[in-house]
Coordinates of C-alpha atoms in Angstrom, one line a residue:
M119 CA -32.3 10.3 1.3
K120 CA -28.7 11.2 0.2
Q121 CA -26.9 8.8 -2.1
V122 CA -23.4 8.1 -0.6
L123 CA -21.0 6.3 -2.9
I124 CA -17.8 4.8 -1.7
L125 CA -15.0 3.7 -4.1
G126 CA -12.7 1.0 -2.9
A127 CA -12.7 -1.5 0.0
G128 CA -9.4 -0.7 1.6
Y129 CA -8.4 0.5 5.0
G130 CA -9.8 4.0 4.6
S131 CA -13.2 3.0 3.3
L132 CA -13.8 0.2 5.8
S133 CA -12.6 2.4 8.7
F134 CA -15.2 5.0 7.6
L135 CA -18.0 2.4 7.6
K136 CA -17.0 1.0 11.0
A137 CA -16.9 4.5 12.5
L138 CA -20.3 5.4 11.3
P139 CA -22.9 5.3 14.1
A140 CA -25.8 2.9 13.2
R141 CA -28.4 5.8 13.2
V142 CA -26.3 7.8 10.8
R143 CA -26.0 4.8 8.4
K144 CA -29.8 4.6 8.3
E145 CA -30.1 8.3 7.3
C146 CA -28.5 7.8 3.9
A147 CA -28.3 5.2 1.1
I148 CA -24.7 3.8 1.0
R149 CA -23.2 1.9 -1.8
L150 CA -19.6 0.6 -2.0
I151 CA -18.0 -0.2 -5.3
S152 CA -15.0 -2.5 -5.5
E153 CA -13.5 -4.6 -8.3
S154 CA -13.0 -7.5 -5.8
S155 CA -15.4 -9.1 -3.3
L156 CA -12.4 -9.3 -1.0
H157 CA -10.8 -6.9 1.4
Y158 CA -7.1 -7.7 1.2
F159 CA -4.5 -6.7 3.8
S160 CA -2.2 -4.5 1.7
V161 CA 0.4 -4.5 4.5
L162 CA 0.8 -8.3 3.9
L163 CA 1.2 -8.2 0.1
H164 CA 4.8 -9.1 0.5
D165 CA 3.8 -12.3 2.2
V166 CA 1.4 -13.2 -0.6
L167 CA 4.1 -12.7 -3.2
A168 CA 6.6 -14.7 -1.3
G169 CA 4.1 -17.5 -0.7
V170 CA 3.9 -17.2 3.1
E171 CA 0.9 -19.1 4.4
G172 CA -1.7 -17.1 6.4
Q173 CA -5.0 -15.2 6.2
H174 CA -4.5 -12.3 3.8
T175 CA -8.1 -11.5 2.9
L176 CA -11.6 -11.3 4.2
E177 CA -14.9 -11.6 2.3
L178 CA -16.6 -8.2 2.2
S179 CA -19.9 -10.0 2.8
T180 CA -18.7 -10.7 6.3
I181 CA -17.5 -7.2 6.9
L182 CA -19.9 -4.7 5.5
P183 CA -22.8 -3.4 7.6
P184 CA -26.2 -4.6 6.5
E185 CA -27.2 -1.1 5.4
V186 CA -24.4 -1.0 2.8
E187 CA -25.1 -2.2 -0.8
F188 CA -22.0 -3.8 -2.4
I189 CA -21.4 -3.4 -6.1
Q190 CA -18.7 -5.4 -7.7
D191 CA -17.4 -3.4 -10.6
R192 CA -14.3 -1.8 -12.0
V193 CA -14.3 2.0 -11.7
L194 CA -13.2 3.8 -14.8
E195 CA -13.8 7.5 -14.2
V196 CA -15.2 9.9 -11.7
Q197 CA -17.4 12.7 -13.0
E198 CA -19.5 15.5 -11.6
G199 CA -22.4 13.7 -9.8
R200 CA -21.7 10.3 -11.1
V201 CA -19.1 7.5 -11.3
V202 CA -18.6 5.5 -14.5
G203 CA -17.9 1.8 -14.1
Q204 CA -17.2 -1.0 -16.5
E205 CA -20.7 -2.4 -15.8
G206 CA -22.7 0.7 -15.1
V207 CA -23.0 4.4 -14.1
Y208 CA -23.6 5.3 -10.5
P209 CA -25.0 8.7 -9.3
Y210 CA -23.9 10.2 -6.0
D211 CA -24.7 13.1 -3.7
N212 CA -21.7 12.4 -1.5
L213 CA -18.5 10.7 -2.8
I214 CA -15.8 9.0 -0.8
V215 CA -12.7 7.9 -2.8
G216 CA -10.8 5.2 -1.1
L217 CA -9.2 3.5 -4.1
G218 CA -5.8 1.9 -3.7
F219 CA -2.4 2.6 -5.3
N220 CA -0.4 1.8 -8.4
S221 CA 3.3 1.3 -8.7
D222 CA 5.3 4.3 -10.0
S223 CA 8.1 3.7 -12.5
F224 CA 9.4 7.3 -12.2
G225 CA 10.0 7.1 -16.0
V226 CA 12.7 4.4 -15.8
Q227 CA 12.8 2.5 -19.0
G228 CA 11.8 -1.1 -18.9
V229 CA 10.0 -1.2 -15.6
E230 CA 6.6 -2.1 -16.9
A231 CA 8.0 -4.7 -19.3
H232 CA 10.6 -6.4 -17.2
T233 CA 9.7 -6.1 -13.5
H234 CA 7.0 -7.2 -11.1
S235 CA 5.5 -4.9 -8.4
L236 CA 3.3 -5.1 -5.4
V237 CA 0.0 -3.5 -6.3
N238 CA -2.9 -5.7 -5.1
F239 CA -3.8 -9.2 -4.0
T240 CA -4.4 -10.5 -7.5
S241 CA -1.1 -9.2 -8.8
A242 CA 0.8 -10.5 -5.8
Q243 CA -0.6 -13.9 -6.4
A244 CA 0.3 -13.7 -10.1
T245 CA 3.8 -12.6 -9.3
H246 CA 4.3 -15.5 -6.9
E247 CA 3.3 -17.9 -9.7
A248 CA 5.6 -16.1 -12.1
L249 CA 8.5 -16.4 -9.6
C250 CA 7.8 -20.2 -9.1
N251 CA 7.8 -20.6 -12.9
A252 CA 11.0 -18.7 -13.3
I253 CA 12.7 -20.9 -10.6
D254 CA 11.4 -24.1 -12.2
A255 CA 12.7 -23.0 -15.6
F256 CA 16.1 -22.0 -14.3
Q257 CA 18.8 -24.3 -15.5
E258 CA 22.0 -22.3 -15.0
L259 CA 24.9 -23.6 -12.9
R260 CA 24.9 -20.5 -10.6
P261 CA 22.5 -19.1 -7.9
F262 CA 19.1 -17.9 -8.9
H263 CA 19.4 -14.1 -8.6
V264 CA 16.4 -12.1 -7.2
V265 CA 16.9 -8.3 -7.5
V266 CA 14.7 -6.0 -5.5
C267 CA 14.7 -2.4 -6.8
G268 CA 14.0 -0.1 -3.8
G269 CA 15.2 -0.3 -0.2
G270 CA 12.2 1.3 1.4
F271 CA 9.6 -0.3 3.6
S272 CA 8.0 -2.5 1.0
G273 CA 11.3 -3.7 -0.5
V274 CA 12.8 -4.6 2.8
E275 CA 9.7 -6.5 4.0
L276 CA 9.6 -8.3 0.6
L277 CA 13.3 -9.3 1.0
G278 CA 12.6 -10.6 4.5
A279 CA 9.6 -12.7 3.4
L280 CA 11.4 -14.1 0.4
S281 CA 14.4 -15.1 2.6
D282 CA 11.9 -17.4 4.5
T283 CA 10.3 -19.0 1.5
L284 CA 12.9 -19.2 -1.3
P285 CA 14.8 -22.1 0.3
S286 CA 11.6 -24.2 -0.1
L287 CA 10.8 -22.8 -3.5
C288 CA 14.3 -23.4 -4.9
T289 CA 14.9 -26.8 -3.2
S290 CA 18.0 -28.1 -4.9
K291 CA 19.0 -24.7 -6.4
D292 CA 21.0 -22.0 -4.8
F293 CA 19.8 -18.4 -4.8
K294 CA 20.9 -14.9 -3.8
F295 CA 19.4 -11.5 -3.2
T296 CA 20.4 -8.0 -4.2
C297 CA 18.6 -4.8 -3.1
I298 CA 19.2 -1.6 -5.1
E299 CA 18.6 1.8 -3.3
A300 CA 19.4 5.3 -4.6
L301 CA 19.7 6.8 -1.2
P302 CA 22.7 6.5 1.1
N303 CA 20.9 3.8 3.1
I304 CA 17.8 1.7 3.2
L305 CA 14.7 2.4 5.3
P306 CA 14.9 6.2 5.4
M307 CA 11.9 6.5 7.7
F308 CA 13.8 5.1 10.6
E309 CA 16.5 6.5 12.9
S310 CA 20.1 5.4 12.1
K311 CA 20.3 2.9 15.0
L312 CA 17.3 1.0 13.8
V313 CA 18.6 1.1 10.2
Q314 CA 21.9 -0.3 11.3
K315 CA 20.1 -3.2 12.9
G316 CA 18.1 -3.8 9.8
V317 CA 21.2 -3.7 7.6
A318 CA 23.0 -6.1 9.9
Y319 CA 20.1 -8.6 9.8
L320 CA 19.7 -8.4 6.0
Q321 CA 23.4 -9.0 5.6
H322 CA 23.1 -11.9 7.9
L323 CA 20.4 -13.3 5.5
G324 CA 22.9 -12.9 2.7
V325 CA 21.3 -9.9 1.0
S326 CA 23.7 -7.7 -1.0
L327 CA 22.8 -4.0 -0.5
E328 CA 23.7 -1.7 -3.3
V329 CA 23.1 1.8 -1.9
E330 CA 23.7 5.2 -3.5
T331 CA 22.9 3.4 -6.7
K332 CA 20.6 5.0 -9.3
I333 CA 18.6 2.8 -11.5
L334 CA 18.9 3.8 -15.2
E335 CA 17.1 1.0 -17.0
C336 CA 15.5 -2.5 -16.4
Q337 CA 16.1 -5.2 -19.0
H338 CA 14.7 -8.7 -19.0
D339 CA 17.9 -10.1 -17.4
R340 CA 19.6 -7.2 -15.8
V341 CA 19.3 -3.8 -14.1
V342 CA 21.4 -1.0 -15.5
V343 CA 22.6 1.4 -12.8
M344 CA 24.9 4.3 -12.1
Q345 CA 27.1 3.7 -9.1
N346 CA 30.1 5.9 -8.0
Q347 CA 29.6 7.8 -11.3
E348 CA 30.1 4.6 -13.3
R349 CA 27.6 2.8 -15.3
K350 CA 27.3 -0.9 -14.5
E351 CA 24.9 -3.8 -14.9
I352 CA 23.5 -6.1 -12.2
L353 CA 22.4 -9.4 -13.7
A354 CA 19.1 -10.7 -12.6
D355 CA 16.8 -13.7 -13.0
F356 CA 13.8 -12.1 -11.4
I357 CA 13.3 -8.3 -10.9
L358 CA 10.9 -6.8 -8.3
W359 CA 10.1 -3.1 -8.3
T360 CA 9.3 -1.4 -5.0
C361 CA 10.7 2.0 -5.6
G362 CA 7.5 3.9 -5.0
V363 CA 3.8 4.3 -5.5
R364 CA 1.3 6.7 -6.9
G365 CA -2.4 7.1 -6.5
N366 CA -4.9 4.9 -8.4
A367 CA -5.0 5.3 -12.2
V368 CA -8.7 6.2 -11.9
I369 CA -7.7 9.6 -10.5
E370 CA -5.5 10.4 -13.4
S371 CA -8.1 9.3 -15.9
S372 CA -10.7 11.6 -14.3
P373 CA -10.3 15.2 -15.5
F374 CA -12.8 16.1 -12.8
F375 CA -9.9 16.0 -10.3
K376 CA -6.8 18.1 -10.3
S377 CA -4.0 15.7 -9.4
V378 CA -0.3 15.0 -9.3
R379 CA 0.9 11.4 -9.6
S380 CA -2.8 10.4 -9.4
R381 CA -3.1 11.9 -5.9
V382 CA -5.5 14.8 -5.1
E383 CA -4.4 17.4 -2.6
V384 CA -6.9 17.6 0.2
N385 CA -7.5 20.1 3.0
S386 CA -7.7 19.4 6.7
Y387 CA -11.3 18.1 6.2
L388 CA -10.1 15.6 3.6
E389 CA -11.9 17.5 0.8
P390 CA -10.1 18.3 -2.5
V391 CA -8.6 21.7 -2.0
D392 CA -10.2 23.1 -5.1
M393 CA -13.6 21.6 -4.3
P394 CA -14.4 22.3 -0.7
Q395 CA -17.9 21.7 0.7
R396 CA -19.0 19.7 -2.3
G397 CA -19.5 16.5 -0.4
I398 CA -16.5 14.8 -1.9
F399 CA -13.7 13.3 0.2
I400 CA -10.5 11.5 -0.6
L401 CA -8.9 8.9 1.7
G402 CA -5.7 6.9 1.7
D403 CA -3.4 6.4 -1.2
C404 CA -5.2 8.9 -3.5
A405 CA -5.1 11.7 -1.0
A406 CA -2.2 14.2 -0.9
L407 CA -2.3 15.6 2.7
K408 CA 0.3 18.0 3.9
N409 CA 1.7 18.2 7.4
S410 CA 2.3 21.4 9.3
E411 CA 5.6 21.8 7.6
G412 CA 4.0 21.6 4.1
R413 CA 5.3 18.1 3.4
L414 CA 3.1 15.3 2.1
Y415 CA 2.4 12.4 4.5
P416 CA 3.6 9.1 2.9
P417 CA 0.6 6.9 2.1
T418 CA 0.2 4.2 4.7
A419 CA -2.5 1.9 6.0
Q420 CA -2.3 3.7 9.4
L421 CA -3.0 7.1 7.7
A422 CA -5.8 5.7 5.6
S423 CA -7.5 4.1 8.7
Q424 CA -7.3 7.3 10.7
M425 CA -8.7 9.3 7.8
G426 CA -11.7 6.9 7.5
T427 CA -12.4 6.8 11.3
Y428 CA -12.3 10.6 11.4
L429 CA -14.7 11.0 8.5
G430 CA -17.1 8.4 9.9
R431 CA -17.3 10.3 13.2
Q432 CA -17.9 13.5 11.3
W433 CA -20.4 12.2 8.8
A434 CA -23.5 13.5 10.6
H435 CA -22.3 17.0 9.9
V436 CA -21.7 16.2 6.3
L437 CA -25.3 14.9 5.9
A438 CA -26.5 18.1 7.4
N439 CA -24.6 20.0 4.7
K440 CA -22.1 21.3 7.1
S441 CA -18.3 21.0 7.2
P442 CA -16.8 18.5 9.8
S443 CA -16.7 20.1 13.2
T444 CA -12.9 19.6 13.7
P445 CA -10.0 19.2 11.2
F446 CA -8.2 15.9 10.7
R447 CA -5.0 15.4 12.6
F448 CA -2.8 12.4 11.9
Q449 CA -1.2 10.8 14.9
E450 CA 1.5 8.3 14.1
K451 CA 1.3 5.6 16.7
G452 CA 4.4 3.8 15.5
I453 CA 5.7 1.8 12.6
I454 CA 7.2 -1.7 12.4
C455 CA 9.0 -3.3 9.5
S456 CA 9.3 -7.1 9.4
L457 CA 12.4 -8.7 7.9
G458 CA 10.9 -12.2 7.7
T459 CA 9.1 -14.2 10.4
R460 CA 11.8 -14.0 13.0
Y461 CA 12.9 -10.3 13.1
A462 CA 11.5 -6.8 12.8
I463 CA 12.5 -3.3 13.6
G464 CA 10.5 -0.2 14.4
H465 CA 9.3 2.2 17.0
V466 CA 6.1 2.6 19.1
G467 CA 6.0 6.2 20.3
I468 CA 9.5 7.0 21.5
F469 CA 10.4 3.4 22.1
H470 CA 12.5 1.4 19.6
V471 CA 11.7 -2.3 19.2
S472 CA 13.6 -5.0 17.3
G473 CA 13.9 -8.8 17.0
K474 CA 11.0 -11.1 18.0
L475 CA 9.3 -8.3 20.1
G476 CA 8.9 -6.4 16.9
I477 CA 7.3 -9.4 15.2
W478 CA 4.9 -10.0 18.1
L479 CA 3.8 -6.3 18.0
K480 CA 3.3 -6.4 14.2
K481 CA 1.2 -9.5 14.5
Y482 CA -0.8 -7.9 17.3
I483 CA -1.5 -4.8 15.1
E484 CA -2.6 -7.0 12.2
W485 CA -4.9 -9.0 14.6
R486 CA -6.5 -5.9 15.9
W487 CA -7.3 -4.7 12.4
K488 CA -8.9 -8.0 11.5
R489 CA -10.9 -8.1 14.8
S490 CA -12.1 -4.5 14.2
L491 CA -13.6 -5.5 10.9
L492 CA -15.5 -8.5 12.2
V493 CA -17.1 -7.0 15.3

């Protein structure tokens, strides 16, 4: 019986398991390794950091099929035929890498020492506690200043969530937000009309948007930037870094893989391009998959879920030592960005959505994912 080893309990790995027919699950020995016994909804990490109440995790014991053995361990390195963990070494015949992401500093000085980022559930909880402590210790006779570095999807959702919770966290203290973005505008994944709505709403919330502003350095109480060819400093009491992500550090620490920014380029069957037909597959944040134009797909939960579902449906071919019968094709079904609990922008197919309708659709998508894990 083939030993199938799955690394990580994110969207890709769980979608794979849910797509596996029961008869196929019984034809192999499946083990899943994760550092945490929880599956956390990475699309809601901004809510965890901001302190928004809600269900953000599920116990893996309530999700995993009975045929799957769960091993709680920290993966250190992937090698030929085995995975080295902190607590043990695990052999495999087939390997599925569904590990998560790490924040990318892009070489900017001071990011690791002076900023907080959204990486996983534990770090989001720790950052929320650090934010509360910073607010409690703040004694200045001016507003508490939160600076978010990065005006992409994560940064904007974080600004929206914080706009809901900071009034209760600060109580008798004033606060303000600044968002720094190197591009000419925030949310580059959306069309200009949607971006304009997002900008207008953030400004309504009192967010100061510093676009076309390059970050040069982060210090403990300021962000040094280049704006209009002039060097300037933006003072800050709490700095959040959402400028981009890279694959999991395990990839980079595994010479077995050829990677760039801890992401492994995969072919249309989700195999490493330099290791086809070896029974190894990469899903989600650690996979560098190119579209028909040769551009990399941005890592999203939607992409990871579709990768996992595809591989699960093709797994009978893999167990028979064959390549999947059809190549993977990503189909974007839409994308919705929340700006707090009362407003969102996005598109579903060709249709634009905004306002409360966007919020309802986003909550419906989240509900569908939770439901799919529990059935």
